[in-house]
């Protein structure tokens, strides 16, 4: 029988419990198992066998929540090291992301709690894992199937009609699941149809644009990436109260992805330098060059010197588009100002604002702190920004009874930071201790970090130079797998390090996880090539992995 785990006691720090009230000085938090069993102030008796974490001079916060990510195999350590203990995945192949979720929950792979929906509903599919219902009946059938498979919430994206949205929402509501949306028209009819929240604050600016001039300007925005930000420079403030009061009354959650505005706030060079310094850590050597290039060049592409030379359209990176398109600085600054005024009015009316970053389009983990900083720059108080990343974020997940605040009976997700985030929100970056599910996390980086569940197919952004594959023969090689009795693992793959793979043949051993094995043992799977194959990866891609950064929205 395994020995009983000793309790953990965090004491002496200033407690910000996530509820928005006055901080508690000299607090004591007792954790037994994976639950918080006591929260006291002042001198308190603690179990003799407890492991003590001295938080004197520091601040105790709930574990942080990133409510908009597109999880990838390399994300786990980056999130944990920055105090992010829960994430909501907004788009991935369903089998893969559920395997990631379950493996992390079982402690087989380091990472934050994952809440997932799969690929989501689309008006037009742009990836294999996107679902395109033909009508409301088809949407209900698909939604019920997702519920049966065990998703944590439902998602709809651009081009989905209000009728189909209503059908999806009805199924979700019956199962106790929330529905989130990424919109391109007014949020009002979608909120009335059952959407519980929106990504990128999409549909909010559009709901305020009523003048003919504004509508004409909105109609001129053709590129979908530009639609993330550009509508806010057209938002009509005289209509804010009507929309914010409506959203507050409905309880709709708004995830503005405010970190995406950082380049327009003069943060580009500073953030890129921070990313550069972080990526120098030898423990992060497993991160692919492609991802590093995107993060280090990201804000330069979104807004910068190149914007004065490139045409007003999406900038292509390799064979994919850039992140946000290019807008004039004056337009970006005005848009952020109007977004901030909207968010402040929404919070004042009792509405819900949550944090979300779209990572790994931006560097996972660190970007959540930047997102909170941008919320403060937009006009929210540091306490409101912290609540957006904790209590309100947990409510959006549908987990307010389990996560988001430091209270007796809740799951033990908390962090200890140096400094006082209420005086300076950037102090949330100064992570000292991370506890997730009652376990003290290792928040260092490890060069041998390995996530054995490879993503089965990709929709990638690539940095410069453009990756290429030369001299492949035959054009198609079939890779049937000898499957274990339970579960299956599927999907083509290429050698990660490049070079000649003509020797790849029968009984080549690779490792993977077979979903359905509750113990998630990482056992060898044997792959056989049905026909001989030769080829060489082009020099520009050699040595890079096939990991990706973003591609869903």
Coordinates of C-alpha atoms in Angstrom, one line a residue:
X1 CA 0.0 0.0 0.0
X2 CA 1.3 3.4 -1.0
X3 CA 2.3 5.7 1.9
X4 CA -0.2 8.5 2.6
X5 CA 0.9 11.8 1.2
X6 CA 1.9 14.4 3.8
X7 CA -0.3 17.5 3.9
X8 CA 1.0 20.7 2.4
X9 CA 0.8 24.0 4.2
X10 CA 1.3 27.4 2.6
X11 CA 1.6 30.0 5.2
X12 CA 2.7 33.6 5.9
X13 CA 1.8 35.1 2.6
X14 CA -0.8 37.6 1.5
X15 CA -3.8 35.7 0.2
X16 CA -5.7 36.9 -2.8
X17 CA -8.4 34.2 -2.9
X18 CA -9.9 35.1 -6.3
X19 CA -13.3 36.3 -4.9
X20 CA -12.4 40.0 -5.3
X21 CA -12.4 40.9 -1.6
X22 CA -9.8 42.4 0.6
X23 CA -6.5 40.4 0.7
X24 CA -5.8 38.4 3.8
X25 CA -2.4 39.0 5.4
X26 CA -0.4 36.2 7.1
X27 CA -2.6 33.6 5.6
X28 CA -2.4 29.8 6.0
X29 CA -3.7 27.4 3.4
X30 CA -3.8 23.7 4.3
X31 CA -3.9 21.1 1.5
X32 CA -4.7 17.4 2.2
X33 CA -4.8 15.1 -0.8
X34 CA -5.9 17.2 -3.8
X35 CA -8.2 19.5 -1.8
X36 CA -7.9 22.6 0.2
X37 CA -9.1 21.7 3.7
X38 CA -8.5 24.9 5.6
X39 CA -7.9 28.6 5.0
X40 CA -6.9 30.7 8.0
X41 CA -5.3 34.0 8.9
X42 CA -2.8 34.7 11.6
X43 CA -1.1 32.0 13.6
X44 CA -2.7 28.7 13.0
X45 CA -2.1 25.1 14.1
X46 CA -1.0 22.8 11.2
X47 CA -0.5 19.1 10.9
X48 CA 2.9 18.1 12.4
X49 CA 3.8 15.9 9.4
X50 CA 2.9 18.7 6.9
X51 CA 5.3 20.0 4.3
X52 CA 5.6 23.8 4.9
X53 CA 5.9 26.3 2.1
X54 CA 7.1 29.7 3.5
X55 CA 5.2 32.4 1.7
X56 CA 6.3 35.4 3.9
X57 CA 6.7 38.5 1.8
X58 CA 4.9 36.8 -1.1
X59 CA 1.4 36.6 -2.5
X60 CA -0.8 33.5 -2.7
X61 CA -3.1 33.3 -5.7
X62 CA -5.4 30.7 -7.3
X63 CA -3.9 28.7 -10.2
X64 CA -4.2 30.7 -13.4
X65 CA -6.5 29.8 -16.2
X66 CA -5.9 30.4 -19.9
X67 CA -9.3 30.2 -21.6
X68 CA -8.1 30.2 -25.1
X69 CA -5.3 27.9 -26.3
X70 CA -4.6 25.4 -29.1
X71 CA -2.6 22.8 -27.2
X72 CA 0.5 21.3 -28.7
X73 CA 2.9 18.6 -27.6
X74 CA 5.5 21.0 -26.2
X75 CA 3.1 23.2 -24.1
X76 CA 3.1 21.4 -20.8
X77 CA 6.2 22.7 -19.1
X78 CA 5.7 26.2 -20.4
X79 CA 2.3 26.6 -18.9
X80 CA 3.2 25.1 -15.5
X81 CA 6.3 27.2 -15.2
X82 CA 4.2 30.3 -15.5
X83 CA 1.6 29.3 -13.0
X84 CA -1.1 28.2 -15.5
X85 CA -2.7 25.2 -14.0
X86 CA -5.8 25.0 -16.3
X87 CA -6.3 25.6 -20.0
X88 CA -9.3 25.5 -22.4
X89 CA -8.4 24.1 -25.8
X90 CA -10.2 25.8 -28.6
X91 CA -9.4 23.5 -31.5
X92 CA -7.6 20.2 -32.1
X93 CA -8.3 16.6 -33.4
X94 CA -10.7 15.2 -30.8
X95 CA -9.0 11.9 -30.1
X96 CA -5.6 13.5 -29.7
X97 CA -6.7 16.3 -27.4
X98 CA -8.7 13.9 -25.2
X99 CA -5.7 11.6 -25.0
X100 CA -3.6 14.6 -23.9
X101 CA -6.3 15.6 -21.4
X102 CA -6.5 12.1 -19.9
X103 CA -2.8 11.4 -19.8
X104 CA -2.1 14.7 -18.0
X105 CA -4.9 14.0 -15.5
X106 CA -3.4 10.6 -14.8
X107 CA 0.0 12.2 -14.2
X108 CA 1.7 10.5 -17.2
X109 CA 2.6 13.8 -18.9
X110 CA 3.4 17.1 -17.1
X111 CA 0.9 19.8 -18.0
X112 CA -2.1 21.9 -16.9
X113 CA -5.6 20.6 -16.6
X114 CA -7.0 20.5 -20.2
X115 CA -10.7 21.2 -21.1
X116 CA -11.5 20.4 -24.7
X117 CA -14.1 20.5 -27.4
X118 CA -12.4 19.0 -30.4
X119 CA -12.5 20.8 -33.7
X120 CA -15.7 22.7 -33.3
X121 CA -18.5 23.5 -35.7
X122 CA -17.7 25.6 -38.8
X123 CA -19.6 27.1 -41.7
X124 CA -16.8 25.8 -43.9
X125 CA -14.1 23.3 -43.0
X126 CA -10.5 24.4 -43.1
X127 CA -9.0 21.3 -41.3
X128 CA -9.8 17.6 -41.0
X129 CA -11.1 17.9 -37.5
X130 CA -13.7 20.7 -38.3
X131 CA -17.3 19.7 -38.4
X132 CA -19.8 21.3 -40.9
X133 CA -23.4 20.4 -40.1
X134 CA -25.8 20.7 -43.0
X135 CA -28.8 21.8 -40.8
X136 CA -30.0 22.0 -37.2
X137 CA -30.9 18.3 -37.1
X138 CA -27.4 17.4 -38.3
X139 CA -25.9 19.7 -35.7
X140 CA -27.9 18.0 -32.9
X141 CA -26.7 14.6 -34.0
X142 CA -23.1 15.8 -34.1
X143 CA -23.4 17.5 -30.7
X144 CA -24.9 14.4 -29.1
X145 CA -22.0 12.4 -30.4
X146 CA -19.5 14.8 -28.9
X147 CA -21.3 14.7 -25.6
X148 CA -21.1 10.9 -25.6
X149 CA -17.4 11.0 -26.4
X150 CA -16.8 13.2 -23.3
X151 CA -16.0 16.7 -24.4
X152 CA -15.9 19.4 -21.8
X153 CA -17.8 22.1 -23.8
X154 CA -19.0 22.8 -27.3
X155 CA -17.6 25.3 -29.8
X156 CA -18.9 27.0 -32.9
X157 CA -16.8 29.1 -35.3
X158 CA -17.2 31.4 -38.3
X159 CA -20.1 30.9 -40.7
X160 CA -22.4 28.9 -38.5
X161 CA -26.0 30.1 -38.7
X162 CA -28.1 31.2 -35.7
X163 CA -30.4 28.2 -36.2
X164 CA -27.6 25.7 -36.1
X165 CA -26.1 27.5 -33.1
X166 CA -29.4 27.2 -31.2
X167 CA -29.5 23.5 -31.9
X168 CA -26.0 22.9 -30.6
X169 CA -26.7 25.1 -27.6
X170 CA -29.8 23.0 -26.7
X171 CA -27.8 19.8 -26.7
X172 CA -25.1 21.3 -24.7
X173 CA -27.5 22.8 -22.1
X174 CA -29.1 19.4 -21.6
X175 CA -25.7 17.9 -20.9
X176 CA -24.6 20.8 -18.7
X177 CA -22.0 22.0 -21.2
X178 CA -21.3 25.5 -22.2
X179 CA -21.2 26.7 -25.8
X180 CA -18.5 29.2 -26.9
X181 CA -18.4 31.0 -30.2
X182 CA -16.0 32.8 -32.6
X183 CA -18.3 35.2 -34.5
X184 CA -18.1 37.6 -37.4
X185 CA -21.4 39.4 -36.9
X186 CA -23.3 40.9 -33.9
X187 CA -23.1 38.8 -30.7
X188 CA -26.7 39.7 -29.8
X189 CA -28.6 37.0 -31.8
X190 CA -26.1 34.4 -30.9
X191 CA -26.3 35.1 -27.2
X192 CA -30.0 34.9 -27.5
X193 CA -29.6 31.6 -29.3
X194 CA -27.6 30.1 -26.4
X195 CA -23.9 31.0 -26.9
X196 CA -22.4 31.3 -23.4
X197 CA -19.3 33.2 -24.4
X198 CA -17.2 34.4 -27.3
X199 CA -13.5 34.4 -28.3
X200 CA -11.6 37.5 -29.2
X201 CA -14.6 39.6 -28.0
X202 CA -15.9 38.7 -31.5
X203 CA -19.3 40.1 -32.3
X204 CA -19.1 42.8 -29.6
X205 CA -17.8 45.7 -31.7
X206 CA -20.1 44.6 -34.5
X207 CA -23.1 44.8 -32.2
X208 CA -22.4 48.5 -31.6
X209 CA -21.8 49.5 -35.3
X210 CA -25.1 51.0 -36.4
X211 CA -24.2 53.9 -38.7
X212 CA -24.0 53.5 -42.5
X213 CA -20.4 54.7 -42.4
X214 CA -19.5 52.1 -39.7
X215 CA -21.3 49.3 -41.6
X216 CA -19.5 50.2 -44.8
X217 CA -16.2 50.2 -43.0
X218 CA -17.0 46.8 -41.4
X219 CA -18.0 45.3 -44.7
X220 CA -14.6 46.4 -46.2
X221 CA -12.8 44.0 -43.8
X222 CA -12.5 40.9 -45.9
X223 CA -9.6 39.0 -44.3
X224 CA -10.7 36.8 -41.4
X225 CA -7.5 37.4 -39.4
X226 CA -8.1 41.2 -39.7
X227 CA -11.5 40.7 -38.2
X228 CA -9.9 39.8 -34.9
X229 CA -9.0 43.4 -34.2
X230 CA -10.0 45.8 -36.9
X231 CA -13.8 46.2 -36.0
X232 CA -12.9 47.9 -32.7
X233 CA -11.6 51.0 -34.4
X234 CA -15.2 51.3 -35.9
X235 CA -17.1 50.6 -32.6
X236 CA -19.7 53.2 -31.8
X237 CA -19.5 54.1 -28.1
X238 CA -23.0 55.5 -27.8
X239 CA -24.3 52.0 -28.2
X240 CA -22.0 50.4 -25.6
X241 CA -24.5 50.6 -22.6
X242 CA -27.2 48.8 -24.5
X243 CA -24.8 45.9 -25.5
X244 CA -22.9 45.7 -22.2
X245 CA -26.1 45.7 -20.2
X246 CA -27.5 42.9 -22.4
X247 CA -24.4 40.8 -22.1
X248 CA -24.2 41.3 -18.3
X249 CA -27.9 40.3 -17.9
X250 CA -27.3 37.2 -20.1
X251 CA -24.2 36.3 -18.1
X252 CA -22.2 36.0 -21.4
X253 CA -18.5 35.5 -21.1
X254 CA -16.2 37.7 -23.1
X255 CA -12.6 36.5 -23.8
X256 CA -11.0 39.5 -25.6
X257 CA -7.5 38.0 -26.2
X258 CA -6.1 41.4 -25.2
X259 CA -2.5 40.1 -25.5
X260 CA -3.0 40.3 -29.3
X261 CA -3.0 44.1 -29.0
X262 CA 0.4 44.3 -27.4
X263 CA 2.2 45.3 -30.6
X264 CA 0.0 48.4 -30.9
X265 CA 0.8 49.4 -27.3
X266 CA 4.6 49.6 -27.9
X267 CA 5.3 46.3 -26.3
X268 CA 6.7 44.5 -29.4
X269 CA 10.4 45.0 -28.9
X270 CA 10.2 44.4 -25.1
X271 CA 8.2 41.2 -25.5
X272 CA 10.4 39.8 -28.3
X273 CA 13.4 40.4 -26.1
X274 CA 11.7 38.6 -23.2
X275 CA 10.9 35.7 -25.4
X276 CA 14.4 35.6 -26.7
X277 CA 15.9 35.5 -23.2
X278 CA 13.4 32.7 -22.1
X279 CA 14.1 30.6 -25.2
X280 CA 17.9 30.7 -24.5
X281 CA 17.2 28.4 -21.5
X282 CA 19.0 25.1 -22.4
X283 CA 16.1 23.2 -20.8
X284 CA 13.9 24.4 -23.6
X285 CA 16.1 22.9 -26.3
X286 CA 13.3 20.6 -27.3
X287 CA 11.3 23.5 -28.8
X288 CA 11.3 23.4 -32.6
X289 CA 12.9 26.1 -34.6
X290 CA 9.7 26.8 -36.4
X291 CA 7.9 27.7 -33.2
X292 CA 10.8 29.9 -32.0
X293 CA 10.8 31.8 -35.3
X294 CA 7.1 32.5 -35.0
X295 CA 7.4 33.8 -31.4
X296 CA 10.5 35.9 -32.0
X297 CA 9.1 37.4 -35.3
X298 CA 5.4 37.5 -34.3
X299 CA 5.0 41.1 -33.2
X300 CA 7.2 42.3 -36.0
X301 CA 4.9 40.7 -38.5
X302 CA 1.7 41.9 -36.8
X303 CA 2.9 45.5 -36.6
X304 CA 6.3 47.0 -37.2
X305 CA 8.7 48.2 -39.8
X306 CA 7.6 45.6 -42.3
X307 CA 4.0 47.0 -42.1
X308 CA 5.2 50.1 -43.9
X309 CA 6.4 48.0 -46.9
X310 CA 4.0 45.1 -47.1
X311 CA 0.6 45.4 -48.8
X312 CA -2.4 45.7 -46.6
X313 CA -3.1 42.0 -46.6
X314 CA -2.1 38.9 -44.7
X315 CA 1.6 38.4 -44.7
X316 CA 2.6 34.9 -45.7
X317 CA 4.9 32.8 -43.6
X318 CA 6.1 29.9 -45.7
X319 CA 3.0 28.4 -47.1
X320 CA 0.7 29.9 -44.4
X321 CA -0.7 33.2 -43.4
X322 CA 0.6 35.6 -40.7
X323 CA -1.1 36.0 -37.4
X324 CA -3.1 39.2 -37.5
X325 CA -2.6 41.1 -40.7
X326 CA -1.4 44.6 -40.6
X327 CA -3.2 47.8 -39.5
X328 CA -1.9 51.3 -39.1
X329 CA -0.7 52.2 -35.7
X330 CA -3.3 54.9 -35.2
X331 CA -6.1 52.5 -36.0
X332 CA -4.7 49.9 -33.6
X333 CA -4.4 52.3 -30.8
X334 CA -7.9 53.7 -31.3
X335 CA -9.3 50.2 -31.5
X336 CA -7.6 49.1 -28.2
X337 CA -8.9 52.3 -26.5
X338 CA -12.5 51.5 -27.6
X339 CA -12.1 47.8 -26.6
X340 CA -10.9 48.9 -23.2
X341 CA -13.9 51.2 -22.7
X342 CA -16.2 48.5 -23.7
X343 CA -14.7 45.9 -21.2
X344 CA -14.7 48.4 -18.4
X345 CA -18.4 49.2 -19.0
X346 CA -19.1 45.5 -19.2
X347 CA -17.4 44.7 -15.8
X348 CA -19.1 47.7 -14.2
X349 CA -22.5 46.3 -15.4
X350 CA -21.7 43.0 -13.7
X351 CA -20.5 41.2 -16.9
X352 CA -17.8 38.6 -17.3
X353 CA -14.4 39.1 -18.8
X354 CA -11.9 36.2 -18.9
X355 CA -8.3 35.8 -20.0
X356 CA -7.2 33.9 -23.1
X357 CA -4.1 34.1 -25.3
X358 CA -4.5 32.0 -28.4
X359 CA -1.2 30.3 -27.4
X360 CA 0.9 28.9 -29.0
X361 CA 0.4 31.7 -31.5
X362 CA 2.1 33.6 -28.7
X363 CA 4.5 32.0 -26.2
X364 CA 2.5 29.7 -23.9
X365 CA 2.4 30.6 -20.2
X366 CA 4.2 33.9 -20.3
X367 CA 1.6 35.3 -22.6
X368 CA -1.2 34.9 -20.0
X369 CA 0.6 37.3 -17.7
X370 CA 0.9 39.7 -20.7
X371 CA -2.8 39.3 -21.2
X372 CA -3.6 40.4 -17.7
X373 CA -1.2 43.3 -18.1
X374 CA -3.1 44.3 -21.3
X375 CA -6.4 44.1 -19.4
X376 CA -5.0 46.5 -16.8
X377 CA -3.8 48.8 -19.6
X378 CA -7.3 48.7 -21.1
X379 CA -8.7 50.0 -17.8
X380 CA -9.5 47.1 -15.6
X381 CA -8.0 47.0 -12.1
X382 CA -5.3 44.5 -11.2
X383 CA -7.9 42.7 -9.0
X384 CA -10.3 42.5 -11.9
X385 CA -7.6 41.1 -14.2
X386 CA -6.7 38.5 -11.6
X387 CA -10.3 37.4 -11.3
X388 CA -10.5 37.2 -15.1
X389 CA -7.7 34.6 -14.9
X390 CA -9.1 32.8 -11.9
X391 CA -12.7 32.9 -10.6
X392 CA -14.4 34.2 -13.7
X393 CA -12.3 31.9 -15.9
X394 CA -13.3 28.9 -13.8
X395 CA -17.0 29.9 -14.2
X396 CA -16.5 30.0 -18.0
X397 CA -15.2 26.4 -17.8
X398 CA -18.3 25.4 -15.9
X399 CA -16.0 24.6 -12.9
X400 CA -16.6 27.4 -10.4
X401 CA -17.4 24.8 -7.7
X402 CA -14.0 23.2 -8.1
X403 CA -11.6 25.8 -9.4
X404 CA -10.8 29.5 -9.5
X405 CA -10.7 30.5 -5.9
X406 CA -8.8 29.4 -2.8
X407 CA -11.6 28.1 -0.5
X408 CA -12.1 25.1 1.7
X409 CA -13.2 22.1 -0.3
X410 CA -12.0 23.2 -3.7
X411 CA -9.3 21.5 -5.8
X412 CA -5.8 22.6 -4.6
X413 CA -4.6 24.7 -7.5
X414 CA -2.7 27.7 -6.3
X415 CA 0.5 29.7 -6.9
X416 CA 2.9 31.7 -4.8
X417 CA 4.4 34.8 -6.4
X418 CA 7.1 37.3 -5.2
X419 CA 5.7 40.8 -4.8
X420 CA 2.2 42.2 -4.8
X421 CA 0.2 42.0 -8.0
X422 CA -2.3 44.5 -6.7
X423 CA 0.4 47.1 -6.7
X424 CA 2.0 45.9 -9.9
X425 CA 0.2 43.4 -12.1
X426 CA 3.5 42.3 -13.6
X427 CA 4.4 40.6 -10.3
X428 CA 2.2 37.7 -11.3
X429 CA 5.2 36.7 -13.5
X430 CA 7.4 36.2 -10.5
X431 CA 6.4 32.6 -9.9
X432 CA 7.9 31.0 -6.8
X433 CA 5.7 27.9 -6.3
X434 CA 3.0 26.1 -8.3
X435 CA 0.6 23.6 -6.8
X436 CA -1.8 21.7 -9.1
X437 CA -4.2 19.1 -7.8
X438 CA -2.5 19.1 -4.5
X439 CA 1.0 18.4 -6.0
X440 CA 3.9 20.8 -5.9
X441 CA 4.9 21.1 -9.5
X442 CA 8.4 21.0 -10.9
X443 CA 8.5 24.4 -12.7
X444 CA 12.0 24.0 -14.2
X445 CA 12.5 23.1 -17.9
X446 CA 14.0 19.8 -19.0
X447 CA 15.8 19.2 -22.3
X448 CA 14.6 15.6 -22.3
X449 CA 10.9 16.6 -21.9
X450 CA 9.0 14.2 -24.1
X451 CA 5.3 14.1 -24.9
X452 CA 4.7 10.6 -26.5
X453 CA 1.3 11.4 -28.0
X454 CA 2.1 12.8 -31.4
X455 CA -0.5 15.1 -33.0
X456 CA -1.9 13.1 -35.9
X457 CA -2.1 15.8 -38.4
X458 CA -1.2 19.5 -38.6
X459 CA -2.4 22.8 -39.7
X460 CA 0.8 24.8 -39.1
X461 CA 2.5 28.1 -39.3
X462 CA 6.1 28.0 -40.3
X463 CA 8.8 30.6 -40.0
X464 CA 11.4 31.4 -42.6
X465 CA 12.8 29.8 -44.6
X466 CA 9.9 27.8 -46.2
X467 CA 10.1 24.1 -45.3
X468 CA 10.2 21.8 -48.3
X469 CA 10.3 18.1 -49.0
X470 CA 12.3 16.9 -52.1
X471 CA 12.6 13.7 -54.1
X472 CA 9.9 11.6 -52.6
X473 CA 9.2 8.2 -54.2
X474 CA 6.6 6.8 -54.2
X475 CA 4.3 9.8 -53.8
X476 CA 2.1 7.9 -51.3
X477 CA 3.3 5.2 -48.9
X478 CA 0.8 3.4 -46.8
X479 CA 1.6 2.8 -43.1
X480 CA -0.8 0.2 -41.6
X481 CA -0.3 -0.4 -37.9
X482 CA -0.4 -3.7 -36.1
X483 CA -2.9 -2.7 -33.5
X484 CA -3.1 -3.9 -29.9
X485 CA -6.3 -5.6 -28.9
X486 CA -7.7 -2.5 -27.3
X487 CA -7.7 1.0 -28.9
X488 CA -5.8 2.1 -31.9
X489 CA -3.2 4.6 -33.0
X490 CA -3.1 6.0 -36.5
X491 CA -1.6 8.6 -38.7
X492 CA 1.3 9.0 -41.1
X493 CA 4.6 10.5 -39.9
X494 CA 7.9 11.7 -41.2
X495 CA 11.4 11.4 -39.7
X496 CA 11.7 14.4 -37.3
X497 CA 15.4 15.0 -38.0
X498 CA 15.4 14.8 -41.8
X499 CA 17.8 12.9 -44.0
X500 CA 17.4 9.7 -45.9
X501 CA 14.6 7.5 -44.8
X502 CA 14.9 4.8 -47.5
X503 CA 15.8 2.3 -44.8
X504 CA 12.5 2.8 -43.0
X505 CA 10.8 -0.5 -43.4
X506 CA 9.0 -3.4 -41.7
X507 CA 8.9 -3.6 -38.0
X508 CA 10.4 -0.1 -37.5
X509 CA 9.7 0.6 -33.8
X510 CA 8.1 3.8 -32.7
X511 CA 6.3 4.7 -29.5
X512 CA 2.9 6.0 -29.0
X513 CA -0.1 5.9 -26.6
X514 CA -3.1 3.7 -27.3
X515 CA -6.1 5.6 -26.0
X516 CA -8.4 3.2 -24.1
X517 CA -5.6 1.8 -22.0
X518 CA -6.4 3.3 -18.7
X519 CA -2.8 3.1 -17.4
X520 CA -1.5 4.9 -20.5
X521 CA 1.6 2.7 -20.7
X522 CA 3.9 4.0 -23.5
X523 CA 4.4 0.8 -25.4
X524 CA 6.1 0.2 -28.7
X525 CA 3.9 0.0 -31.8
X526 CA 5.2 -1.6 -35.0
X527 CA 4.7 0.1 -38.3
X528 CA 5.1 -1.5 -41.6
X529 CA 5.5 0.2 -45.0
X530 CA 3.5 -1.5 -47.7
X531 CA 6.0 -0.5 -50.3
X532 CA 9.6 0.6 -50.4
X533 CA 10.1 4.3 -50.2
X534 CA 13.0 6.7 -50.6
X535 CA 13.2 10.4 -50.0
X536 CA 15.2 13.2 -48.4
X537 CA 13.9 16.1 -46.4
X538 CA 15.0 19.4 -47.9
X539 CA 17.8 21.2 -46.2
X540 CA 15.6 24.0 -45.0
X541 CA 13.6 21.8 -42.8
X542 CA 16.2 19.3 -41.7
X543 CA 16.5 19.2 -37.9
X544 CA 13.1 20.7 -37.2
X545 CA 10.2 18.9 -35.7
X546 CA 6.7 18.9 -37.0
X547 CA 5.3 20.7 -34.1
X548 CA 3.0 23.7 -34.8
X549 CA 2.0 27.0 -33.3
X550 CA -1.5 27.9 -34.3
X551 CA -4.1 27.5 -36.9
X552 CA -7.6 27.5 -35.5
X553 CA -8.7 30.9 -34.2

